[in-house]
Amino acid sequence: MRVLLVASPAHPMVARFTPTLATLAAQGCSIEACLPLSLELTREGIPHVALGDSELDAALRGLTDSDLLIAPLAGPAALGAVAHVIGRGAGAPLLLVDANDAGDLVGSLAMARDGGTVGTAVRERLIQSAAFALATVLAPAARGNDEFPERQLLLLERVRTFQHGENPHQRAAAYQHALRNRAGVLGAQLVQGSEPTLNDVLDLDAGARLVADLPIPSAALIRHTDPIGAATAETPLGALKRALETDHAAASGAIVALNTPIDRAVAVEIAGGSYEAVVAPGVADESAASALAARPDLRVLLYEPEHPQTHELIGLGDALLMQTADHGAIERSELRVVTERRPTLEELTDALFAWRVVRHVRSNAIVIARNATTLGIGAAQVNRRVAVDIALQRAGDRARGAVMASDAYFPFAEGIAAAAAAGVTAVVQPGGSRRDTAAIEIANRNGMAMVFTGRRHYRR
């Protein structure tokens, strides 16, 4: 078997291939390499034939399906060699560009020497790995610098498979952008419990994104990607207990998300509940880990927060929609008071908190909040007034003196009137409706304060 090595001597991956080359040489393979690599192979004691540039081209064209090309991608020679082999199709040699694939290949070659052959599945997997690596190198040039280029090349790596999809009869896997660091929930470390399901991952991601938008320490409870409750407090335990008070009955089976490491007090509280999983930046100490271990079925994931996205993708059948990311932070100075009464400092603080939370609730979305704690959440309603009613029903008597946040404007003033009747004293919303005047009149009539953000936060 001929083995041709084409690579740049400066490529760090070359050193990772030397054990494989040594093994192949010991098994009787003929190693050939370009002249710049000869010194490195000689230093490693690997017998080989050094080839000049013209000889290298001929050697590449002469490789058969019984031979092997090793070409870690860097420099025009390796790129050209890999493209040549991929383009040959039938009769192409084996192709190795990633040292992580070397073990399977060497094992397959050993079986072939015992009378078998290198299977089609192994050949296809190596070609796929090489084609993907080649596309990774070429992707930046293909994309260019346009924000929304005419042609978009997305490179995704499978990072997880699931027992099933959203429903048991569906198959599913998770993919992540190949050119980015594995942060966020898909890159999280599972330190306890079984692998999360696809539905768990959706909820874990929703929770991690929500608490990332809130001050430290904050906590959120999530089901079906919507928050059951969220809160900020002086301690992580205080935040968790406040979040739980929003809708205690819905918390069973929920996901807990924290933006601080899990300390012992929080661990004891979580282990004593019926939560499905918890996601946090870390576990504070061994005592916290021991408390979590009291519930071995509890999934515990530790994650590194993602850098803010610049763009996001929305699946549309077999197509994709792309848009700039919806970042929800807004400063107090950006709020426009539209009522006769200006909000108090406490109302402004709660309005900003509620506005951050409502961005993470599916539309139509309403959040009732006070003291940096959600009191009632109305999510995913086709009628905004119904979302108001649900949020007020969850809040009950606690709505008196609270603020209300809406992810979009009120098309009719009845939602404002219902909030006023329940004792809500301030409203934060985007504004922009043709009927804003009616909403402002209702607020003024009831002594409410209302501020417009000028920004909508639809979420599906």
Coordinates of C-alpha atoms in Angstrom, one line a residue:
M1 CA 0.0 0.0 0.0
R2 CA 1.3 3.4 -0.9
V3 CA 0.8 6.3 1.6
L4 CA 1.3 9.8 0.3
L5 CA 1.7 12.6 2.8
V6 CA 1.0 16.1 1.5
A7 CA 1.1 18.9 4.1
S8 CA 2.8 22.1 5.2
P9 CA 5.7 21.3 7.7
A10 CA 4.4 24.2 9.8
H11 CA 1.0 22.7 10.2
P12 CA 0.5 21.6 13.9
M13 CA -1.6 18.7 12.7
V14 CA 1.4 17.0 11.1
A15 CA 2.8 15.9 14.4
R16 CA -0.5 14.2 15.3
F17 CA -0.2 12.0 12.2
T18 CA 3.4 10.7 13.0
P19 CA 2.2 7.8 15.2
T20 CA -0.2 6.7 12.4
L21 CA 2.6 7.0 9.8
A22 CA 4.9 5.0 12.1
T23 CA 2.3 2.3 12.5
L24 CA 1.7 2.1 8.7
A25 CA 5.4 2.0 8.0
A26 CA 5.8 -0.9 10.5
Q27 CA 3.1 -2.8 8.7
G28 CA 5.0 -2.6 5.4
C29 CA 3.3 0.4 3.8
S30 CA 5.4 2.6 1.5
I31 CA 5.5 6.2 2.8
E32 CA 6.0 9.0 0.4
A33 CA 6.2 12.7 1.3
C34 CA 7.0 16.0 -0.2
L35 CA 10.6 17.3 0.4
P36 CA 9.7 19.9 3.1
L37 CA 8.3 17.1 5.3
S38 CA 11.3 14.8 4.8
L39 CA 13.3 16.3 7.7
E40 CA 10.4 15.8 10.2
L41 CA 9.8 12.2 9.2
T42 CA 13.6 11.4 9.4
R43 CA 13.7 12.9 12.9
E44 CA 10.8 10.6 13.9
G45 CA 12.5 7.6 12.4
I46 CA 9.8 6.9 9.8
P47 CA 11.2 5.4 6.6
H48 CA 10.0 7.2 3.5
V49 CA 10.6 8.4 0.0
A50 CA 11.1 12.2 -0.5
L51 CA 9.4 13.6 -3.6
G52 CA 10.0 16.8 -5.5
D53 CA 7.2 19.0 -6.7
S54 CA 6.9 17.4 -10.1
E55 CA 7.2 13.9 -8.6
L56 CA 4.5 14.8 -6.0
D57 CA 2.0 15.6 -8.7
A58 CA 2.6 12.4 -10.5
A59 CA 2.4 10.4 -7.3
L60 CA -0.9 12.0 -6.5
R61 CA -2.4 11.1 -9.9
G62 CA -1.1 7.6 -9.6
L63 CA -2.8 6.7 -6.3
T64 CA -5.4 3.9 -6.6
D65 CA -8.3 2.8 -4.4
S66 CA -5.8 0.6 -2.5
D67 CA -3.7 3.6 -1.5
L68 CA -4.0 6.3 1.1
L69 CA -3.6 10.1 0.9
I70 CA -2.9 11.9 4.2
A71 CA -3.4 15.7 3.8
P72 CA -4.1 17.9 6.9
L73 CA -5.6 21.0 5.3
A74 CA -3.3 24.0 5.2
G75 CA -1.6 25.5 2.2
P76 CA -2.5 25.2 -1.5
A77 CA -0.8 21.8 -2.0
A78 CA -2.9 20.0 0.6
L79 CA -6.1 21.8 -0.5
G80 CA -5.5 20.9 -4.1
A81 CA -4.7 17.3 -3.3
V82 CA -7.9 16.8 -1.2
A83 CA -10.0 18.5 -3.9
H84 CA -8.4 16.2 -6.5
V85 CA -9.2 13.0 -4.6
I86 CA -12.8 14.1 -3.8
G87 CA -13.4 14.9 -7.4
R88 CA -12.2 11.5 -8.7
G89 CA -15.2 9.7 -7.2
A90 CA -14.9 5.9 -8.0
G91 CA -11.4 4.6 -7.8
A92 CA -10.2 7.3 -5.5
P93 CA -7.7 6.4 -2.8
L94 CA -8.5 6.4 0.9
L95 CA -8.4 10.0 2.3
L96 CA -7.4 11.1 5.8
V97 CA -7.4 14.8 6.8
D98 CA -8.2 14.5 10.5
A99 CA -6.0 12.6 13.0
N100 CA -9.2 11.8 15.0
D101 CA -10.2 9.5 12.2
A102 CA -6.9 7.6 12.1
G103 CA -7.8 5.0 14.6
D104 CA -10.8 3.7 12.7
L105 CA -8.8 3.7 9.5
V106 CA -5.9 1.7 10.9
G107 CA -8.3 -0.8 12.3
S108 CA -10.0 -1.2 8.9
L109 CA -6.7 -1.6 7.2
A110 CA -5.7 -4.4 9.7
M111 CA -8.9 -6.2 8.8
A112 CA -8.2 -5.8 5.1
R113 CA -4.8 -7.4 5.5
D114 CA -6.5 -10.4 7.2
G115 CA -8.5 -11.0 4.0
G116 CA -11.2 -8.4 4.3
T117 CA -11.6 -5.0 2.6
V118 CA -11.9 -1.5 3.8
G119 CA -15.6 -1.1 3.9
T120 CA -17.6 1.3 1.8
A121 CA -19.0 2.9 5.0
V122 CA -15.4 3.7 6.2
R123 CA -14.4 5.2 2.8
E124 CA -17.6 7.3 2.6
R125 CA -17.1 8.6 6.2
L126 CA -13.5 9.6 5.4
I127 CA -14.6 11.4 2.2
Q128 CA -17.4 13.2 4.1
S129 CA -14.9 14.3 6.8
A130 CA -12.5 15.6 4.2
A131 CA -15.2 17.4 2.2
F132 CA -16.5 19.0 5.4
A133 CA -13.0 20.1 6.4
L134 CA -12.4 21.5 2.9
A135 CA -15.7 23.4 3.0
T136 CA -14.7 24.8 6.4
V137 CA -11.6 26.3 4.9
L138 CA -13.4 27.7 1.9
A139 CA -16.5 28.9 3.7
P140 CA -15.3 32.4 4.7
A141 CA -14.4 33.2 1.0
A142 CA -17.8 31.8 -0.2
R143 CA -19.7 34.0 2.3
G144 CA -17.9 37.3 1.7
N145 CA -18.6 40.3 4.0
D146 CA -22.2 40.9 3.2
E147 CA -24.6 40.7 6.1
F148 CA -27.1 38.8 4.0
P149 CA -25.1 37.4 1.1
E150 CA -26.7 36.1 -2.1
R151 CA -25.4 32.6 -1.3
Q152 CA -25.0 31.4 2.3
L153 CA -22.8 28.4 3.2
L154 CA -23.7 26.9 6.6
L155 CA -21.4 24.3 8.1
L156 CA -23.0 22.4 11.0
E157 CA -21.5 19.6 13.1
R158 CA -23.7 17.0 14.9
V159 CA -23.0 17.4 18.6
R160 CA -25.8 15.2 20.0
T161 CA -28.3 12.6 19.1
F162 CA -31.6 12.1 21.0
Q163 CA -33.7 9.1 21.8
H164 CA -36.5 10.9 20.0
G165 CA -37.7 14.3 18.9
E166 CA -40.4 16.5 20.4
N167 CA -42.6 13.4 20.2
P168 CA -41.6 9.7 20.7
H169 CA -42.2 8.8 17.0
Q170 CA -39.8 11.5 15.8
R171 CA -36.0 11.0 15.3
A172 CA -33.7 13.9 16.2
A173 CA -30.2 15.2 16.5
A174 CA -28.6 18.5 17.5
Y175 CA -26.2 20.4 15.2
Q176 CA -24.0 23.4 16.0
H177 CA -22.1 25.9 13.8
A178 CA -18.7 24.3 13.0
L179 CA -16.8 27.5 13.0
R180 CA -17.8 28.7 16.5
N181 CA -16.9 27.7 20.0
R182 CA -19.3 25.3 21.7
A183 CA -20.7 27.6 24.3
G184 CA -24.3 27.7 25.5
V185 CA -26.5 24.7 26.3
L186 CA -25.3 22.5 23.5
G187 CA -21.8 22.8 24.8
A188 CA -22.8 22.3 28.4
Q189 CA -21.2 19.7 30.7
L190 CA -23.6 17.1 32.0
V191 CA -22.4 16.4 35.6
Q192 CA -25.4 14.5 36.9
G193 CA -28.4 12.6 35.5
S194 CA -29.2 11.2 32.1
E195 CA -28.7 13.0 28.8
P196 CA -31.3 15.7 28.3
T197 CA -34.1 15.2 25.8
L198 CA -34.7 17.5 22.8
N199 CA -37.5 19.1 24.7
D200 CA -35.2 19.6 27.7
V201 CA -32.6 21.3 25.5
L202 CA -35.2 23.7 24.2
D203 CA -36.2 24.6 27.7
L204 CA -32.6 24.7 29.0
D205 CA -31.7 27.1 26.2
A206 CA -34.7 29.3 26.8
G207 CA -33.9 29.5 30.5
A208 CA -30.2 30.2 30.0
R209 CA -31.0 33.1 27.6
L210 CA -33.5 34.6 30.0
V211 CA -31.3 34.7 33.1
A212 CA -28.4 36.0 30.9
D213 CA -30.6 39.1 30.3
L214 CA -31.2 39.7 34.1
P215 CA -28.9 41.0 36.9
I216 CA -27.0 38.7 39.1
P217 CA -28.3 36.7 41.0
S218 CA -31.4 35.7 39.1
A219 CA -33.4 32.5 38.6
A220 CA -36.1 31.4 36.1
L221 CA -38.4 28.4 35.8
I222 CA -39.2 27.2 32.3
R223 CA -41.7 24.9 30.6
H224 CA -42.4 24.6 26.9
T225 CA -39.8 27.3 26.4
D226 CA -41.9 29.9 28.3
P227 CA -41.0 31.2 31.8
I228 CA -43.2 30.1 34.6
G229 CA -41.6 32.7 36.7
A230 CA -38.4 34.7 37.0
A231 CA -36.9 36.9 39.7
T232 CA -33.8 38.8 40.8
A233 CA -33.0 38.9 44.6
E234 CA -30.1 39.5 47.0
T235 CA -29.3 35.8 47.0
P236 CA -29.6 33.0 44.5
L237 CA -32.0 31.1 46.9
G238 CA -34.1 34.2 47.3
A239 CA -34.3 34.6 43.5
L240 CA -35.3 30.9 43.1
K241 CA -38.0 31.1 45.8
R242 CA -39.5 34.3 44.3
A243 CA -39.6 32.8 40.8
L244 CA -41.4 29.8 42.2
E245 CA -44.1 31.9 43.7
T246 CA -45.3 33.1 40.3
D247 CA -47.0 29.9 39.6
H248 CA -46.2 27.2 42.1
A249 CA -48.6 24.6 40.6
A250 CA -46.8 24.7 37.2
A251 CA -43.3 24.2 38.6
S252 CA -43.4 20.4 38.7
G253 CA -41.2 19.0 35.9
A254 CA -39.9 22.5 35.1
I255 CA -36.3 23.5 34.1
V256 CA -34.4 25.7 36.6
A257 CA -32.0 28.3 35.1
L258 CA -29.6 30.3 37.2
N259 CA -27.0 32.9 36.3
T260 CA -24.8 32.2 39.3
P261 CA -23.1 28.9 40.5
I262 CA -25.3 26.6 42.4
D263 CA -24.6 27.0 46.1
R264 CA -25.6 24.5 48.8
A265 CA -28.8 26.4 49.8
V266 CA -30.0 26.4 46.2
A267 CA -29.0 22.8 45.7
V268 CA -31.0 21.7 48.7
E269 CA -34.0 23.6 47.5
I270 CA -33.8 22.1 44.0
A271 CA -33.1 18.6 45.1
G272 CA -36.2 18.8 47.4
G273 CA -38.4 19.7 44.4
S274 CA -39.7 17.9 41.4
Y275 CA -37.7 19.8 38.7
E276 CA -36.6 18.0 35.5
A277 CA -33.2 19.7 35.2
V278 CA -31.1 22.7 36.3
V279 CA -28.7 24.7 34.2
A280 CA -26.1 27.1 35.7
P281 CA -22.6 28.4 35.2
G282 CA -21.2 26.1 37.8
V283 CA -21.5 24.3 41.2
A284 CA -20.1 26.3 44.0
D285 CA -18.5 23.5 46.1
E286 CA -18.6 19.9 47.1
S287 CA -21.4 20.5 49.6
A288 CA -23.6 21.8 46.8
A289 CA -22.7 18.9 44.6
S290 CA -23.5 16.4 47.4
A291 CA -26.9 18.1 48.0
L292 CA -27.7 17.8 44.3
A293 CA -26.7 14.1 44.3
A294 CA -29.5 13.4 46.8
R295 CA -31.7 13.4 43.6
P296 CA -29.6 11.3 41.1
D297 CA -32.3 11.5 38.4
L298 CA -32.0 15.4 38.4
R299 CA -30.2 16.5 35.3
V300 CA -27.5 19.1 36.2
L301 CA -25.8 21.0 33.3
L302 CA -23.0 23.5 33.6
Y303 CA -22.6 25.9 30.7
E304 CA -20.5 28.8 29.5
P305 CA -22.8 31.7 28.5
E306 CA -22.8 32.4 24.8
H307 CA -21.6 35.6 23.3
P308 CA -24.5 37.7 22.1
Q309 CA -25.6 36.5 18.7
T310 CA -25.5 38.8 15.7
H311 CA -28.0 36.8 13.6
E312 CA -30.5 34.0 14.2
L313 CA -32.0 31.4 11.9
I314 CA -35.7 30.3 11.7
G315 CA -36.6 27.0 10.1
L316 CA -39.2 27.1 7.4
G317 CA -39.7 23.6 6.1
D318 CA -36.5 22.8 4.2
A319 CA -35.7 26.5 4.0
L320 CA -34.2 29.0 6.4
L321 CA -35.1 32.6 7.4
M322 CA -32.2 34.8 8.7
Q323 CA -32.6 37.9 10.7
T324 CA -30.5 40.1 13.0
A325 CA -30.8 39.0 16.7
D326 CA -33.3 40.7 18.9
H327 CA -31.4 42.2 21.8
G328 CA -33.7 43.5 24.4
A329 CA -31.7 45.7 26.7
I330 CA -33.1 49.2 27.0
E331 CA -31.9 52.0 29.1
R332 CA -34.1 54.1 31.4
S333 CA -33.4 57.2 29.3
E334 CA -34.9 55.5 26.3
L335 CA -38.3 55.1 27.9
R336 CA -40.9 57.8 26.8
V337 CA -43.5 58.8 29.4
V338 CA -46.8 59.3 27.6
T339 CA -49.2 59.7 30.6
E340 CA -49.9 62.7 32.9
R341 CA -48.4 60.9 35.8
R342 CA -44.7 60.0 35.6
P343 CA -43.7 56.5 37.0
T344 CA -42.0 56.4 40.3
L345 CA -38.4 55.1 40.6
E346 CA -39.8 51.8 41.9
E347 CA -42.2 51.5 38.9
L348 CA -39.4 52.3 36.5
T349 CA -37.2 49.7 38.0
D350 CA -39.9 47.1 37.8
A351 CA -40.8 48.2 34.3
L352 CA -37.3 47.6 33.1
F353 CA -37.2 44.1 34.7
A354 CA -40.6 43.2 33.3
W355 CA -39.5 44.4 29.8
R356 CA -36.4 42.2 29.9
V357 CA -38.6 39.1 30.9
V358 CA -41.4 39.7 28.4
R359 CA -38.9 39.5 25.5
H360 CA -38.4 35.8 26.4
V361 CA -42.1 35.0 26.4
R362 CA -43.9 33.8 23.3
S363 CA -46.3 36.3 21.8
N364 CA -48.8 37.5 22.6
A365 CA -47.0 38.0 25.9
I366 CA -47.9 39.9 29.1
V367 CA -45.8 40.0 32.3
I368 CA -47.0 41.4 35.6
A369 CA -44.1 42.1 38.0
R370 CA -43.1 43.9 41.2
N371 CA -39.9 44.0 43.2
A372 CA -37.9 42.3 40.4
T373 CA -40.3 39.3 40.5
T374 CA -42.8 38.1 38.0
L375 CA -46.3 37.7 39.6
G376 CA -48.2 36.6 36.5
I377 CA -47.3 35.6 32.9
G378 CA -49.7 35.3 30.0
A379 CA -47.9 33.5 27.1
A380 CA -48.5 32.5 23.5
Q381 CA -52.1 33.8 23.2
V382 CA -53.6 34.9 19.8
N383 CA -55.6 37.5 21.7
R384 CA -53.6 40.1 23.7
R385 CA -56.6 40.7 26.1
V386 CA -56.7 37.0 26.9
A387 CA -52.9 37.1 27.7
V388 CA -53.7 40.0 30.0
D389 CA -56.4 38.1 31.7
I390 CA -54.2 35.0 32.2
A391 CA -51.3 37.1 33.7
L392 CA -53.7 38.9 36.0
Q393 CA -55.4 35.7 37.1
R394 CA -51.9 34.2 38.0
A395 CA -51.0 37.4 39.9
G396 CA -54.3 37.6 41.8
D397 CA -54.3 40.2 44.6
R398 CA -50.5 40.7 44.1
A399 CA -51.2 42.7 40.9
R400 CA -52.2 45.7 43.1
G401 CA -49.3 48.1 42.8
A402 CA -47.5 46.1 40.2
V403 CA -46.4 47.0 36.6
M404 CA -47.5 45.3 33.4
A405 CA -45.2 44.7 30.3
S406 CA -46.5 43.9 26.9
D407 CA -44.3 42.6 24.1
A408 CA -46.2 44.6 21.5
Y409 CA -48.7 47.5 21.4
F410 CA -52.3 47.1 22.6
P411 CA -54.6 47.2 19.5
F412 CA -57.5 48.0 21.9
A413 CA -57.5 49.7 25.2
E414 CA -59.5 47.0 27.1
G415 CA -56.3 45.3 28.2
I416 CA -55.2 48.5 29.9
A417 CA -58.6 48.9 31.5
A418 CA -58.5 45.3 32.9
A419 CA -55.0 45.9 34.3
A420 CA -56.2 49.1 36.0
A421 CA -59.2 47.3 37.5
A422 CA -56.8 44.8 39.0
G423 CA -54.7 47.5 40.6
V424 CA -51.8 47.6 38.2
T425 CA -50.2 51.1 38.5
A426 CA -47.8 51.3 35.5
V427 CA -47.5 49.9 32.0
V428 CA -44.5 49.4 29.7
Q429 CA -45.2 48.7 26.0
P430 CA -43.8 49.5 22.6
G431 CA -46.6 51.9 21.5
G432 CA -47.3 52.5 17.9
S433 CA -50.9 51.5 17.7
R434 CA -53.4 53.7 15.9
R435 CA -55.4 53.5 19.1
D436 CA -52.6 54.6 21.4
T437 CA -54.6 57.7 22.4
A438 CA -57.4 55.5 23.8
A439 CA -54.9 53.5 25.8
I440 CA -53.3 56.7 27.2
E441 CA -56.7 58.1 28.1
I442 CA -57.6 54.9 30.0
A443 CA -54.3 55.1 31.9
N444 CA -54.8 58.8 32.7
R445 CA -58.3 58.2 33.9
N446 CA -57.1 55.5 36.3
G447 CA -54.0 57.4 37.5
M448 CA -51.6 55.0 35.9
A449 CA -48.2 55.7 34.5
M450 CA -47.3 54.4 31.0
V451 CA -44.1 54.4 29.1
F452 CA -43.4 53.5 25.5
T453 CA -40.2 51.7 24.4
G454 CA -40.5 52.1 20.7
R455 CA -39.4 48.6 20.3
R456 CA -41.5 45.4 19.7
H457 CA -40.4 41.9 20.9
Y458 CA -42.4 39.3 19.0
R459 CA -41.3 35.7 19.7
R460 CA -42.6 32.5 18.2

